[in-house]
Coordinates of N, CA and C in Angstrom, one line a residue:
M3 N 7.3 -21.8 -22.6 CA 6.0 -21.2 -22.5 C 5.9 -20.2 -21.3
S4 N 5.5 -19.0 -21.5 CA 5.4 -18.1 -20.4 C 4.3 -18.5 -19.4
P5 N 4.4 -18.1 -18.2 CA 3.3 -18.4 -17.2 C 2.0 -17.9 -17.6
H6 N 1.9 -16.8 -18.3 CA 0.6 -16.2 -18.7 C -0.1 -17.1 -19.7
R7 N 0.7 -17.7 -20.6 CA 0.1 -18.6 -21.6 C -0.4 -19.9 -21.0
R8 N 0.2 -20.3 -19.9 CA -0.2 -21.5 -19.2 C -1.5 -21.3 -18.4
E9 N -1.8 -20.0 -18.1 CA -2.9 -19.7 -17.3 C -4.2 -19.9 -18.1
S10 N -5.1 -20.7 -17.5 CA -6.4 -20.9 -18.2 C -7.2 -19.7 -18.2
P11 N -7.8 -19.4 -19.3 CA -8.7 -18.2 -19.4 C -9.9 -18.4 -18.4
D12 N -10.3 -19.6 -18.2 CA -11.4 -19.9 -17.2 C -11.0 -19.5 -15.8
R13 N -9.8 -19.8 -15.4 CA -9.3 -19.4 -14.1 C -9.2 -17.9 -14.0
L14 N -8.7 -17.2 -15.0 CA -8.7 -15.7 -14.9 C -10.1 -15.2 -14.8
Y15 N -11.0 -15.8 -15.5 CA -12.4 -15.3 -15.4 C -13.0 -15.5 -14.0
V16 N -12.6 -16.6 -13.4 CA -13.0 -16.8 -12.0 C -12.4 -15.8 -11.0
I17 N -11.1 -15.6 -11.2 CA -10.3 -14.7 -10.3 C -11.0 -13.3 -10.4
T18 N -11.4 -12.8 -11.5 CA -12.0 -11.5 -11.6 C -13.5 -11.5 -11.5
S19 N -14.1 -12.6 -11.1 CA -15.5 -12.7 -10.9 C -16.2 -12.3 -12.2
G20 N -15.6 -12.7 -13.3 CA -16.2 -12.6 -14.6 C -16.0 -11.2 -15.3
R21 N -15.2 -10.3 -14.6 CA -15.0 -9.0 -15.2 C -13.8 -8.9 -16.1
S22 N -13.9 -8.3 -17.2 CA -12.8 -8.0 -18.0 C -12.4 -6.6 -18.1
S23 N -13.3 -5.7 -17.5 CA -13.0 -4.3 -17.4 C -13.5 -3.8 -16.1
G24 N -13.3 -2.5 -15.9 CA -13.8 -1.9 -14.6 C -12.6 -1.6 -13.7
A25 N -11.4 -1.8 -14.2 CA -10.2 -1.5 -13.4 C -10.1 0.0 -13.3
D26 N -9.5 0.5 -12.3 CA -9.2 1.9 -12.1 C -8.3 2.4 -13.2
D27 N -8.7 3.3 -14.1 CA -7.9 3.8 -15.2 C -6.6 4.5 -14.8
S28 N -6.6 5.0 -13.6 CA -5.4 5.7 -13.1 C -4.3 4.7 -12.7
L29 N -4.6 3.4 -12.6 CA -3.5 2.5 -12.2 C -2.7 2.1 -13.5
D30 N -1.5 2.6 -13.5 CA -0.6 2.2 -14.6 C 0.4 1.3 -14.1
A31 N 1.3 0.8 -14.9 CA 2.3 -0.2 -14.6 C 3.2 0.2 -13.4
V32 N 3.5 1.5 -13.3 CA 4.4 2.0 -12.3 C 3.8 2.6 -11.0
T33 N 2.5 2.5 -11.0 CA 1.8 3.0 -9.7 C 2.2 2.1 -8.6
L34 N 2.6 2.8 -7.5 CA 3.0 2.0 -6.3 C 1.8 1.7 -5.4
I35 N 1.7 0.4 -5.0 CA 0.6 0.0 -4.2 C 1.1 -0.3 -2.8
V36 N 0.4 0.1 -1.8 CA 0.8 -0.2 -0.4 C -0.4 -0.8 0.4
A37 N -0.2 -1.8 1.1 CA -1.2 -2.5 1.9 C -1.5 -1.6 3.1
E38 N -2.8 -1.5 3.4 CA -3.3 -0.7 4.5 C -3.8 -1.7 5.6
S39 N -3.9 -3.0 5.3 CA -4.4 -3.9 6.3 C -3.8 -5.3 6.0
A40 N -3.9 -6.2 6.9 CA -3.4 -7.6 6.7 C -4.5 -8.4 6.1
P41 N -4.1 -9.5 5.4 CA -5.2 -10.4 4.9 C -6.1 -10.8 5.9
A42 N -7.4 -11.0 5.6 CA -8.4 -11.4 6.5 C -8.8 -12.9 6.1
P43 N -9.3 -13.6 7.1 CA -9.7 -15.0 6.8 C -10.9 -14.9 5.8
G44 N -10.9 -15.9 4.9 CA -12.0 -16.0 3.9 C -11.8 -15.1 2.7
M45 N -10.7 -14.4 2.7 CA -10.5 -13.5 1.6 C -10.0 -14.3 0.4
Q46 N -10.3 -13.7 -0.8 CA -9.8 -14.4 -2.1 C -8.3 -14.5 -2.0
S47 N -7.8 -15.6 -2.4 CA -6.3 -15.9 -2.2 C -5.5 -14.9 -2.9
E48 N -5.9 -14.4 -4.1 CA -5.1 -13.4 -4.8 C -5.1 -12.1 -4.1
H49 N -6.2 -11.7 -3.5 CA -6.3 -10.5 -2.8 C -5.3 -10.6 -1.5
A50 N -5.4 -11.7 -0.9 CA -4.5 -11.9 0.3 C -3.0 -11.9 -0.1
D51 N -2.7 -12.5 -1.3 CA -1.3 -12.4 -1.8 C -0.9 -11.0 -2.0
I52 N -1.7 -10.2 -2.6 CA -1.4 -8.8 -2.9 C -1.1 -8.1 -1.6
L53 N -1.9 -8.3 -0.6 CA -1.7 -7.6 0.7 C -0.4 -8.0 1.3
R54 N -0.1 -9.3 1.2 CA 1.2 -9.7 1.8 C 2.4 -9.2 1.0
L55 N 2.3 -9.1 -0.4 CA 3.3 -8.5 -1.2 C 3.6 -7.0 -1.0
C56 N 2.5 -6.3 -0.6 CA 2.5 -4.8 -0.6 C 2.7 -4.3 0.8
V57 N 3.4 -5.0 1.7 CA 3.7 -4.5 3.0 C 4.6 -3.2 2.8
S58 N 5.4 -3.3 1.8 CA 6.2 -2.1 1.4 C 5.7 -1.8 0.0
P59 N 5.9 -0.5 -0.5 CA 5.4 -0.2 -1.8 C 5.9 -1.0 -2.9
M60 N 5.0 -1.4 -3.8 CA 5.3 -2.3 -4.9 C 4.6 -1.8 -6.1
A61 N 5.2 -1.8 -7.3 CA 4.6 -1.4 -8.5 C 3.6 -2.4 -9.0
V62 N 2.6 -2.0 -9.8 CA 1.6 -2.9 -10.3 C 2.2 -4.0 -11.1
V63 N 3.2 -3.6 -12.0 CA 3.8 -4.6 -12.8 C 4.6 -5.6 -12.0
E64 N 5.2 -5.2 -10.9 CA 5.9 -6.2 -10.0 C 4.9 -7.2 -9.4
I65 N 3.8 -6.6 -9.0 CA 2.7 -7.5 -8.4 C 2.3 -8.5 -9.4
A66 N 2.1 -8.1 -10.6 CA 1.7 -9.0 -11.7 C 2.7 -10.1 -11.9
A67 N 4.0 -9.7 -11.8 CA 5.1 -10.7 -12.0 C 5.1 -11.7 -10.9
H68 N 5.0 -11.2 -9.7 CA 5.0 -12.1 -8.5 C 3.8 -13.1 -8.5
L69 N 2.7 -12.6 -8.9 CA 1.5 -13.5 -8.9 C 1.4 -14.3 -10.2
R70 N 2.2 -13.9 -11.2 CA 2.2 -14.6 -12.5 C 0.8 -14.5 -13.2
L71 N 0.3 -13.3 -13.1 CA -1.0 -13.0 -13.7 C -0.9 -11.8 -14.6
P72 N -1.7 -11.7 -15.6 CA -1.7 -10.6 -16.5 C -1.9 -9.3 -15.8
V73 N -1.3 -8.2 -16.2 CA -1.4 -6.9 -15.5 C -2.9 -6.4 -15.5
T74 N -3.7 -6.8 -16.6 CA -5.1 -6.4 -16.6 C -5.9 -7.0 -15.5
V75 N -5.6 -8.3 -15.2 CA -6.2 -9.0 -14.1 C -5.8 -8.4 -12.8
V76 N -4.6 -8.1 -12.6 CA -4.1 -7.5 -11.4 C -4.7 -6.1 -11.1
R77 N -4.9 -5.4 -12.2 CA -5.5 -4.0 -12.1 C -6.9 -4.2 -11.5
I78 N -7.7 -5.2 -12.0 CA -9.0 -5.4 -11.5 C -9.0 -5.8 -10.1
L79 N -8.1 -6.7 -9.7 CA -8.0 -7.1 -8.3 C -7.6 -5.9 -7.4
L80 N -6.7 -5.1 -7.9 CA -6.3 -3.9 -7.1 C -7.4 -2.9 -6.9
T81 N -8.2 -2.8 -8.0 CA -9.4 -1.9 -7.9 C -10.3 -2.3 -6.8
D82 N -10.5 -3.6 -6.7 CA -11.3 -4.2 -5.6 C -10.8 -3.8 -4.2
L83 N -9.5 -3.9 -4.1 CA -8.8 -3.7 -2.8 C -8.8 -2.2 -2.5
I84 N -8.7 -1.3 -3.5 CA -8.7 0.1 -3.3 C -10.1 0.5 -2.9
D85 N -11.1 -0.1 -3.5 CA -12.5 0.3 -3.2 C -12.9 -0.1 -1.7
T86 N -12.2 -1.1 -1.2 CA -12.5 -1.5 0.2 C -11.5 -0.9 1.2
G87 N -10.6 -0.1 0.7 CA -9.7 0.6 1.6 C -8.6 -0.3 2.1
R88 N -8.4 -1.4 1.5 CA -7.3 -2.3 2.0 C -5.9 -2.0 1.4
V89 N -5.9 -1.2 0.3 CA -4.6 -0.8 -0.2 C -4.8 0.7 -0.7
T90 N -3.7 1.4 -0.8 CA -3.7 2.7 -1.4 C -2.7 2.7 -2.6
A91 N -3.0 3.6 -3.5 CA -2.2 3.7 -4.7 C -1.5 5.0 -4.6
R92 N -0.2 5.0 -4.9 CA 0.6 6.2 -4.9 C 1.1 6.4 -6.4
H93 N 0.6 7.4 -7.0 CA 0.9 7.6 -8.4 C 2.2 8.4 -8.5
P94 N 3.1 8.0 -9.4 CA 4.4 8.7 -9.5 C 4.2 10.2 -9.9
A95 N 5.1 11.0 -9.4 CA 5.0 12.5 -9.8 C 5.4 12.6 -11.3
P96 N 4.7 13.4 -12.0 CA 5.1 13.6 -13.4 C 6.5 14.3 -13.6
A97 N 7.2 13.9 -14.6 CA 8.5 14.5 -14.8 C 8.3 15.9 -15.3
P98 N 9.2 16.8 -14.9 CA 9.1 18.2 -15.3 C 9.2 18.3 -16.9
S99 N 8.4 19.2 -17.4 CA 8.3 19.4 -18.8 C 8.3 20.9 -19.1
P100 N 8.4 21.3 -20.3 CA 8.3 22.8 -20.6 C 6.9 23.3 -20.2
A101 N 5.9 22.5 -20.3 CA 4.6 22.9 -20.0 C 4.4 23.0 -18.4
H102 N 5.0 22.1 -17.8 CA 5.0 22.0 -16.3 C 6.4 21.9 -15.7
P103 N 7.1 23.0 -15.7 CA 8.5 23.0 -15.2 C 8.5 22.7 -13.7
L104 N 9.6 22.2 -13.2 CA 9.8 22.0 -11.8 C 9.7 23.2 -11.0
A105 N 10.2 24.3 -11.5 CA 10.1 25.6 -10.8 C 9.7 26.7 -11.8
S106 N 9.0 27.7 -11.4 CA 8.5 28.7 -12.3 C 9.7 29.6 -12.7
P107 N 9.6 30.2 -13.9 CA 10.7 31.1 -14.3 C 11.0 32.2 -13.3
D108 N 10.0 32.7 -12.6 CA 10.2 33.7 -11.6 C 11.1 33.2 -10.4
V109 N 10.8 32.0 -10.0 CA 11.6 31.4 -8.9 C 13.1 31.2 -9.4
L110 N 13.2 30.7 -10.6 CA 14.6 30.5 -11.1 C 15.3 31.8 -11.2
E111 N 14.7 32.9 -11.6 CA 15.3 34.2 -11.8 C 15.7 34.7 -10.4
K112 N 14.9 34.5 -9.4 CA 15.3 34.9 -8.0 C 16.5 34.2 -7.5
V113 N 16.5 32.9 -7.8 CA 17.7 32.1 -7.4 C 18.9 32.6 -8.1
L114 N 18.8 32.9 -9.4 CA 20.0 33.4 -10.1 C 20.5 34.7 -9.6
V115 N 19.6 35.6 -9.3 CA 20.0 36.9 -8.7 C 20.6 36.7 -7.3
A116 N 20.1 35.8 -6.5 CA 20.7 35.5 -5.2 C 22.1 34.9 -5.4
L117 N 22.3 34.1 -6.3 CA 23.6 33.5 -6.6 C 24.6 34.5 -7.0
H118 N 24.1 35.5 -7.8 CA 25.1 36.6 -8.3 C 25.5 37.4 -7.1
K119 N 24.6 37.6 -6.1 CA 24.9 38.4 -5.0 C 25.9 37.8 -4.0
L120 N 26.1 36.5 -4.1 CA 27.1 35.8 -3.2 C 28.5 36.2 -3.5

């Protein structure tokens, strides 16, 4: 049985203070989270665990795996921490595509001309 299946729905309800939505929509599985402060006394244990885990950048899905919590629950907890400034989210850069190339055709042409001149 997976750890998520063993988790009581009641406990998950308590962890999120009864919320099942309200997470930052921009937090996807690969968003990197970095702690901006140390855990404070009296803090919710899951919030403190996230701050300890994210001393160096860690993806949302990795945090969920370490805490053995569903990603949806972790996203709600992370939104709480982002709102209080205790963590920051670093969104991955989008991959180049034909609509958004890494360099413009003008720049590529200038590079090609410069290479021919060598």
